[in-house]
Amino acid sequence: MRQLFPVTDQTPTAEEVGAAGPAQGADPAEHAARTEWPLDRLADAYAYPRGGGPWLRANMVSSLDGAGHHEGRSQPLSSDTDMRIFGVLRALADVVVVGAETVRLEGYRPARARAGFAERRRAAGQGPAPAIAVVTASLYLDLTLPLFTSPLVPTLILTGAAADPDRVREAGRAGCEVVVAGEGTGVEPRRMVAALAERGLPRMLTEGGPRLLGQFVAAGVLDELCLTISPTLTAGDAQRIASGPAVTVPQRFAPTSVLEDAGFLYTRYRRI
């Protein structure tokens, strides 16, 4: 992996390319591109801003022609390094926010504790793993899935005050904590951010899907987008990474970093 932006030094040091350095006659930049970054370096590269206030980050993947998934799943667009960064972003978060449809399509499981991040999480005052928070208006969920039956941290259900009371009670009996974050049946993004922050979960990560991310964009609550650009073409009619009503004025974000590995670009943008 190599860092393309911000550029600090065109020539990697021996430490950056590995203790052994490149083979004699090899291009140091090419060697660096093939060198896997240690988890600590990735964690530093993706650290949340200091200050402690709520911060909503999204992590998504897109093909070159704009598809946010292939045949309903993001995995065909992904890579080993993408999944490694996916794990790092989870390990840094207090809570992972995801839409109910994505839970169903992607077969979501509970977040796990990772030994390599145990000390970092303790130092940050975090539990062993992030909570998973499922956004749903209907509460139409399979509560027998491991996400609900055996999480390391109790799964949260984010819904509205007018949600079906029978399903709310059923989710509570299954061990979930139901968080009301809207007046109607659905979740209001600004209330969601406030409700999670009040529970001591200010470092938020959303993994979509596109409709949920579209709601966050429309409400103006998204602070950061981590977007993997996959060197693939899919054609078809797959959704973009965000869908829903258009905003009145396009929102501007500024790039903060670009990493590259095996043709994949790992970009970060922050709201201006």
mmCIF file of C-alpha atoms in Angstrom:
data_model
loop_
_atom_site.group_PDB
_atom_site.id
_atom_site.type_symbol
_atom_site.label_atom_id
_atom_site.label_comp_id
_atom_site.label_asym_id
_atom_site.label_seq_id
_atom_site.Cartn_x
_atom_site.Cartn_y
_atom_site.Cartn_z
ATOM 1 C CA MET A 1 0.000 0.000 0.000
ATOM 2 C CA ARG A 2 1.158 3.534 -0.681
ATOM 3 C CA GLN A 3 -0.109 6.991 0.228
ATOM 4 C CA LEU A 4 -0.899 9.183 -2.764
ATOM 5 C CA PHE A 5 -2.330 12.149 -0.847
ATOM 6 C CA PRO A 6 -1.247 14.067 1.087
ATOM 7 C CA VAL A 7 2.197 13.640 -0.434
ATOM 8 C CA THR A 8 4.928 13.744 2.185
ATOM 9 C CA ASP A 9 7.900 12.162 0.418
ATOM 10 C CA GLN A 10 8.091 10.655 -3.038
ATOM 11 C CA THR A 11 10.726 8.155 -1.885
ATOM 12 C CA PRO A 12 9.643 5.705 0.853
ATOM 13 C CA THR A 13 12.059 5.127 3.712
ATOM 14 C CA ALA A 14 13.392 1.698 4.620
ATOM 15 C CA GLU A 15 11.005 1.666 7.589
ATOM 16 C CA GLU A 16 8.047 2.290 5.290
ATOM 17 C CA VAL A 17 8.916 -0.431 2.830
ATOM 18 C CA GLY A 18 9.862 -2.974 5.479
ATOM 19 C CA ALA A 19 12.889 -3.740 7.575
ATOM 20 C CA ALA A 20 14.535 -5.672 4.747
ATOM 21 C CA GLY A 21 13.924 -2.913 2.223
ATOM 22 C CA PRO A 22 13.452 -3.546 -1.491
ATOM 23 C CA ALA A 23 15.503 -6.102 -3.362
ATOM 24 C CA GLN A 24 18.621 -4.819 -5.083
ATOM 25 C CA GLY A 25 17.670 -2.980 -8.243
ATOM 26 C CA ALA A 26 13.971 -2.877 -7.372
ATOM 27 C CA ASP A 27 11.911 0.310 -7.410
ATOM 28 C CA PRO A 28 11.328 1.393 -3.762
ATOM 29 C CA ALA A 29 7.905 2.852 -4.650
ATOM 30 C CA GLU A 30 6.788 -0.427 -6.197
ATOM 31 C CA HIS A 31 8.026 -2.313 -3.144
ATOM 32 C CA ALA A 32 6.102 0.063 -0.885
ATOM 33 C CA ALA A 33 2.956 -0.506 -2.911
ATOM 34 C CA ARG A 34 3.263 -4.233 -2.228
ATOM 35 C CA THR A 35 3.960 -3.787 1.501
ATOM 36 C CA GLU A 36 1.032 -4.269 3.856
ATOM 37 C CA TRP A 37 0.652 -1.500 6.396
ATOM 38 C CA PRO A 38 0.574 -2.668 10.047
ATOM 39 C CA LEU A 39 -2.748 -2.262 11.845
ATOM 40 C CA ASP A 40 -1.429 0.528 14.075
ATOM 41 C CA ARG A 41 -0.464 2.610 11.059
ATOM 42 C CA LEU A 42 -3.872 2.092 9.472
ATOM 43 C CA ALA A 43 -5.556 2.992 12.762
ATOM 44 C CA ASP A 44 -3.541 6.211 12.982
ATOM 45 C CA ALA A 45 -4.401 7.037 9.380
ATOM 46 C CA TYR A 46 -8.129 6.629 10.061
ATOM 47 C CA ALA A 47 -8.273 8.045 13.595
ATOM 48 C CA TYR A 48 -11.368 10.021 14.546
ATOM 49 C CA PRO A 49 -10.903 13.759 15.120
ATOM 50 C CA ARG A 50 -9.970 14.759 18.635
ATOM 51 C CA GLY A 51 -12.471 16.667 20.699
ATOM 52 C CA GLY A 52 -15.024 14.050 21.673
ATOM 53 C CA GLY A 53 -18.003 15.535 19.809
ATOM 54 C CA PRO A 54 -20.258 13.331 17.665
ATOM 55 C CA TRP A 55 -18.735 12.351 14.333
ATOM 56 C CA LEU A 56 -20.613 10.335 11.702
ATOM 57 C CA ARG A 57 -18.365 8.563 9.210
ATOM 58 C CA ALA A 58 -19.517 6.423 6.294
ATOM 59 C CA ASN A 59 -17.559 3.575 4.754
ATOM 60 C CA MET A 60 -18.665 2.538 1.275
ATOM 61 C CA VAL A 61 -17.320 0.928 -1.898
ATOM 62 C CA SER A 62 -18.091 1.874 -5.490
ATOM 63 C CA SER A 63 -17.184 0.475 -8.893
ATOM 64 C CA LEU A 64 -15.615 2.735 -11.509
ATOM 65 C CA ASP A 65 -19.017 3.140 -13.156
ATOM 66 C CA GLY A 66 -20.730 4.137 -9.920
ATOM 67 C CA ALA A 67 -22.312 0.902 -8.693
ATOM 68 C CA GLY A 68 -22.633 0.656 -4.922
ATOM 69 C CA HIS A 69 -23.052 -3.124 -5.066
ATOM 70 C CA HIS A 70 -23.187 -6.050 -7.480
ATOM 71 C CA GLU A 71 -26.280 -8.248 -7.404
ATOM 72 C CA GLY A 72 -27.240 -6.804 -4.045
ATOM 73 C CA ARG A 73 -23.925 -7.319 -2.245
ATOM 74 C CA SER A 74 -20.800 -5.179 -1.823
ATOM 75 C CA GLN A 75 -18.379 -8.125 -1.531
ATOM 76 C CA PRO A 76 -17.833 -8.587 -5.299
ATOM 77 C CA LEU A 77 -16.451 -5.015 -5.452
ATOM 78 C CA SER A 78 -14.174 -5.454 -2.443
ATOM 79 C CA SER A 79 -10.636 -6.757 -1.846
ATOM 80 C CA ASP A 80 -8.551 -8.152 1.003
ATOM 81 C CA THR A 81 -7.172 -4.700 1.792
ATOM 82 C CA ASP A 82 -10.637 -3.171 1.627
ATOM 83 C CA MET A 83 -11.860 -5.715 4.168
ATOM 84 C CA ARG A 84 -8.809 -5.009 6.330
ATOM 85 C CA ILE A 85 -9.663 -1.299 6.367
ATOM 86 C CA PHE A 86 -13.305 -2.237 6.998
ATOM 87 C CA GLY A 87 -12.144 -4.050 10.145
ATOM 88 C CA VAL A 88 -9.969 -1.134 11.254
ATOM 89 C CA LEU A 89 -12.815 1.350 10.865
ATOM 90 C CA ARG A 90 -15.055 -0.890 12.957
ATOM 91 C CA ALA A 91 -12.359 -1.279 15.590
ATOM 92 C CA LEU A 92 -12.124 2.510 15.946
ATOM 93 C CA ALA A 93 -15.878 3.115 16.216
ATOM 94 C CA ASP A 94 -18.183 3.214 19.222
ATOM 95 C CA VAL A 95 -21.179 2.151 17.163
ATOM 96 C CA VAL A 96 -21.824 0.833 13.641
ATOM 97 C CA VAL A 97 -25.076 2.146 12.162
ATOM 98 C CA VAL A 98 -26.663 0.068 9.414
ATOM 99 C CA GLY A 99 -30.001 -0.148 7.647
ATOM 100 C CA ALA A 100 -32.270 -3.140 8.160
ATOM 101 C CA GLU A 101 -32.223 -4.068 4.470
ATOM 102 C CA THR A 102 -28.416 -4.193 4.499
ATOM 103 C CA VAL A 103 -28.554 -6.421 7.586
ATOM 104 C CA ARG A 104 -30.762 -8.810 5.643
ATOM 105 C CA LEU A 105 -28.839 -8.741 2.356
ATOM 106 C CA GLU A 106 -25.305 -8.846 3.789
ATOM 107 C CA GLY A 107 -26.005 -11.348 6.571
ATOM 108 C CA TYR A 108 -24.724 -9.061 9.320
ATOM 109 C CA ARG A 109 -23.108 -10.605 12.357
ATOM 110 C CA PRO A 110 -22.079 -9.032 15.683
ATOM 111 C CA ALA A 111 -18.912 -6.968 15.788
ATOM 112 C CA ARG A 112 -16.066 -8.895 17.395
ATOM 113 C CA ALA A 113 -13.339 -7.877 19.782
ATOM 114 C CA ARG A 114 -9.932 -7.686 18.129
ATOM 115 C CA ALA A 115 -6.870 -8.288 20.263
ATOM 116 C CA GLY A 116 -4.776 -5.877 18.199
ATOM 117 C CA PHE A 117 -7.058 -2.996 19.187
ATOM 118 C CA ALA A 118 -7.775 -3.915 22.814
ATOM 119 C CA GLU A 119 -5.299 -1.454 24.342
ATOM 120 C CA ARG A 120 -6.248 1.340 21.927
ATOM 121 C CA ARG A 121 -9.931 0.906 22.793
ATOM 122 C CA ARG A 122 -9.229 0.813 26.533
ATOM 123 C CA ALA A 123 -7.201 4.020 26.260
ATOM 124 C CA ALA A 124 -10.092 5.674 24.411
ATOM 125 C CA GLY A 125 -12.600 4.590 27.065
ATOM 126 C CA GLN A 126 -14.337 2.185 24.687
ATOM 127 C CA GLY A 127 -15.768 -1.272 25.276
ATOM 128 C CA PRO A 128 -14.267 -4.391 23.698
ATOM 129 C CA ALA A 129 -16.198 -3.981 20.420
ATOM 130 C CA PRO A 130 -18.571 -1.480 18.836
ATOM 131 C CA ALA A 131 -22.306 -1.879 19.171
ATOM 132 C CA ILE A 132 -24.323 -2.534 16.025
ATOM 133 C CA ALA A 133 -27.290 -0.161 15.640
ATOM 134 C CA VAL A 134 -29.953 -1.233 13.140
ATOM 135 C CA VAL A 135 -32.134 1.514 11.649
ATOM 136 C CA THR A 136 -35.653 0.260 10.971
ATOM 137 C CA ALA A 137 -39.150 1.705 10.770
ATOM 138 C CA SER A 138 -40.951 -1.645 10.544
ATOM 139 C CA LEU A 139 -38.801 -3.676 12.986
ATOM 140 C CA TYR A 140 -39.231 -6.510 10.507
ATOM 141 C CA LEU A 141 -36.094 -8.359 11.621
ATOM 142 C CA ASP A 142 -35.106 -11.977 12.125
ATOM 143 C CA LEU A 143 -34.356 -11.802 15.835
ATOM 144 C CA THR A 144 -32.985 -15.363 15.818
ATOM 145 C CA LEU A 145 -29.857 -14.235 13.933
ATOM 146 C CA PRO A 146 -26.536 -14.113 15.852
ATOM 147 C CA LEU A 147 -26.570 -10.313 15.526
ATOM 148 C CA PHE A 148 -29.446 -10.327 18.010
ATOM 149 C CA THR A 149 -28.928 -13.555 19.966
ATOM 150 C CA SER A 150 -25.192 -13.525 20.693
ATOM 151 C CA PRO A 151 -23.623 -10.068 20.348
ATOM 152 C CA LEU A 152 -20.617 -9.158 22.468
ATOM 153 C CA VAL A 153 -22.308 -5.778 22.984
ATOM 154 C CA PRO A 154 -26.150 -5.602 22.961
ATOM 155 C CA THR A 155 -27.508 -4.682 19.533
ATOM 156 C CA LEU A 156 -29.404 -1.393 19.323
ATOM 157 C CA ILE A 157 -32.615 -0.944 17.346
ATOM 158 C CA LEU A 158 -33.108 2.629 16.117
ATOM 159 C CA THR A 159 -36.724 3.422 15.256
ATOM 160 C CA GLY A 160 -39.476 6.015 15.608
ATOM 161 C CA ALA A 161 -41.960 6.697 18.399
ATOM 162 C CA ALA A 162 -44.851 5.399 16.269
ATOM 163 C CA ALA A 163 -43.228 2.010 15.563
ATOM 164 C CA ASP A 164 -45.352 -1.107 16.084
ATOM 165 C CA PRO A 165 -45.420 -1.558 19.910
ATOM 166 C CA ASP A 166 -45.671 -5.350 19.661
ATOM 167 C CA ARG A 167 -42.482 -5.524 17.610
ATOM 168 C CA VAL A 168 -40.782 -3.080 19.965
ATOM 169 C CA ARG A 169 -41.603 -5.367 22.899
ATOM 170 C CA GLU A 170 -40.453 -8.418 20.923
ATOM 171 C CA ALA A 171 -37.082 -6.739 20.197
ATOM 172 C CA GLY A 172 -36.708 -5.905 23.891
ATOM 173 C CA ARG A 173 -37.436 -9.502 24.897
ATOM 174 C CA ALA A 174 -34.753 -10.617 22.438
ATOM 175 C CA GLY A 175 -32.180 -8.559 24.352
ATOM 176 C CA CYS A 176 -32.013 -5.531 22.060
ATOM 177 C CA GLU A 177 -32.073 -1.961 23.310
ATOM 178 C CA VAL A 178 -34.707 -0.001 21.389
ATOM 179 C CA VAL A 179 -33.748 3.649 20.884
ATOM 180 C CA VAL A 180 -36.454 6.072 19.759
ATOM 181 C CA ALA A 181 -35.005 8.645 17.371
ATOM 182 C CA GLY A 182 -38.014 10.049 15.520
ATOM 183 C CA GLU A 183 -41.590 11.207 16.011
ATOM 184 C CA GLY A 184 -43.126 8.993 13.316
ATOM 185 C CA THR A 185 -42.326 5.384 12.471
ATOM 186 C CA GLY A 186 -38.914 6.190 11.017
ATOM 187 C CA VAL A 187 -35.631 7.556 12.302
ATOM 188 C CA GLU A 188 -34.745 11.241 12.024
ATOM 189 C CA PRO A 189 -30.981 11.461 11.334
ATOM 190 C CA ARG A 190 -30.268 14.431 13.593
ATOM 191 C CA ARG A 191 -32.123 12.852 16.484
ATOM 192 C CA MET A 192 -30.259 9.611 15.869
ATOM 193 C CA VAL A 193 -26.868 11.312 16.104
ATOM 194 C CA ALA A 194 -27.910 13.069 19.326
ATOM 195 C CA ALA A 195 -29.367 9.886 20.852
ATOM 196 C CA LEU A 196 -26.228 7.845 20.191
ATOM 197 C CA ALA A 197 -23.947 10.601 21.481
ATOM 198 C CA GLU A 198 -26.035 10.810 24.670
ATOM 199 C CA ARG A 199 -25.378 7.096 25.184
ATOM 200 C CA GLY A 200 -21.637 7.704 25.088
ATOM 201 C CA LEU A 201 -21.273 6.578 21.461
ATOM 202 C CA PRO A 202 -19.997 9.690 19.640
ATOM 203 C CA ARG A 203 -17.682 7.874 17.181
ATOM 204 C CA MET A 204 -20.225 6.636 14.665
ATOM 205 C CA LEU A 205 -19.636 4.552 11.558
ATOM 206 C CA THR A 206 -22.317 3.802 8.992
ATOM 207 C CA GLU A 207 -21.928 1.067 6.401
ATOM 208 C CA GLY A 208 -25.117 1.903 4.518
ATOM 209 C CA GLY A 209 -26.962 0.834 2.611
ATOM 210 C CA PRO A 210 -27.558 3.431 -0.072
ATOM 211 C CA ARG A 211 -30.982 4.514 1.150
ATOM 212 C CA LEU A 212 -29.740 5.086 4.686
ATOM 213 C CA LEU A 213 -26.680 6.988 3.493
ATOM 214 C CA GLY A 214 -28.943 9.062 1.254
ATOM 215 C CA GLN A 215 -30.978 10.054 4.309
ATOM 216 C CA PHE A 216 -27.845 11.109 6.170
ATOM 217 C CA VAL A 217 -26.654 13.167 3.198
ATOM 218 C CA ALA A 218 -30.059 14.842 2.783
ATOM 219 C CA ALA A 219 -30.161 15.708 6.500
ATOM 220 C CA GLY A 220 -26.636 17.163 6.419
ATOM 221 C CA VAL A 221 -25.358 14.984 9.280
ATOM 222 C CA LEU A 222 -22.582 13.105 7.456
ATOM 223 C CA ASP A 223 -19.170 14.374 8.572
ATOM 224 C CA GLU A 224 -16.855 12.062 6.623
ATOM 225 C CA LEU A 225 -16.946 9.606 3.733
ATOM 226 C CA CYS A 226 -14.423 6.789 3.428
ATOM 227 C CA LEU A 227 -14.917 5.594 -0.138
ATOM 228 C CA THR A 228 -13.138 2.651 -1.709
ATOM 229 C CA ILE A 229 -13.003 3.032 -5.487
ATOM 230 C CA SER A 230 -12.903 -0.470 -6.900
ATOM 231 C CA PRO A 231 -11.112 -0.913 -10.275
ATOM 232 C CA THR A 232 -14.128 -2.769 -11.655
ATOM 233 C CA LEU A 233 -16.915 -2.120 -14.156
ATOM 234 C CA THR A 234 -20.329 -3.664 -13.557
ATOM 235 C CA ALA A 235 -22.846 -1.952 -15.887
ATOM 236 C CA GLY A 236 -26.358 -3.012 -14.847
ATOM 237 C CA ASP A 237 -28.712 -0.867 -12.793
ATOM 238 C CA ALA A 238 -27.203 -1.092 -9.299
ATOM 239 C CA GLN A 239 -27.806 1.799 -6.919
ATOM 240 C CA ARG A 240 -25.128 4.366 -6.256
ATOM 241 C CA ILE A 241 -23.675 4.475 -2.744
ATOM 242 C CA ALA A 242 -26.378 6.983 -1.744
ATOM 243 C CA SER A 243 -29.927 7.160 -3.038
ATOM 244 C CA GLY A 244 -33.109 9.059 -2.306
ATOM 245 C CA PRO A 245 -34.292 12.645 -2.814
ATOM 246 C CA ALA A 246 -31.649 15.036 -4.130
ATOM 247 C CA VAL A 247 -30.337 17.822 -1.927
ATOM 248 C CA THR A 248 -31.144 21.381 -2.991
ATOM 249 C CA VAL A 249 -27.476 22.362 -3.220
ATOM 250 C CA PRO A 250 -24.755 19.702 -3.672
ATOM 251 C CA GLN A 251 -22.669 19.386 -0.520
ATOM 252 C CA ARG A 252 -18.931 19.988 -0.793
ATOM 253 C CA PHE A 253 -16.409 17.668 0.828
ATOM 254 C CA ALA A 254 -12.615 18.012 0.819
ATOM 255 C CA PRO A 255 -10.158 15.131 0.381
ATOM 256 C CA THR A 256 -8.050 14.315 3.418
ATOM 257 C CA SER A 257 -6.174 11.238 2.192
ATOM 258 C CA VAL A 258 -5.872 8.784 -0.704
ATOM 259 C CA LEU A 259 -4.233 5.372 -0.343
ATOM 260 C CA GLU A 260 -3.642 2.921 -3.184
ATOM 261 C CA ASP A 261 -3.185 -0.833 -3.232
ATOM 262 C CA ALA A 262 -3.489 -3.234 -6.182
ATOM 263 C CA GLY A 263 -5.414 -0.662 -8.202
ATOM 264 C CA PHE A 264 -7.951 0.085 -5.458
ATOM 265 C CA LEU A 265 -8.132 3.668 -4.176
ATOM 266 C CA TYR A 266 -8.996 4.210 -0.520
ATOM 267 C CA THR A 267 -10.196 7.797 -0.204
ATOM 268 C CA ARG A 268 -11.311 9.975 2.694
ATOM 269 C CA TYR A 269 -13.368 13.134 2.386
ATOM 270 C CA ARG A 270 -14.522 15.500 5.126
ATOM 271 C CA ARG A 271 -17.395 17.925 5.005
ATOM 272 C CA ILE A 272 -16.270 21.494 4.386
#
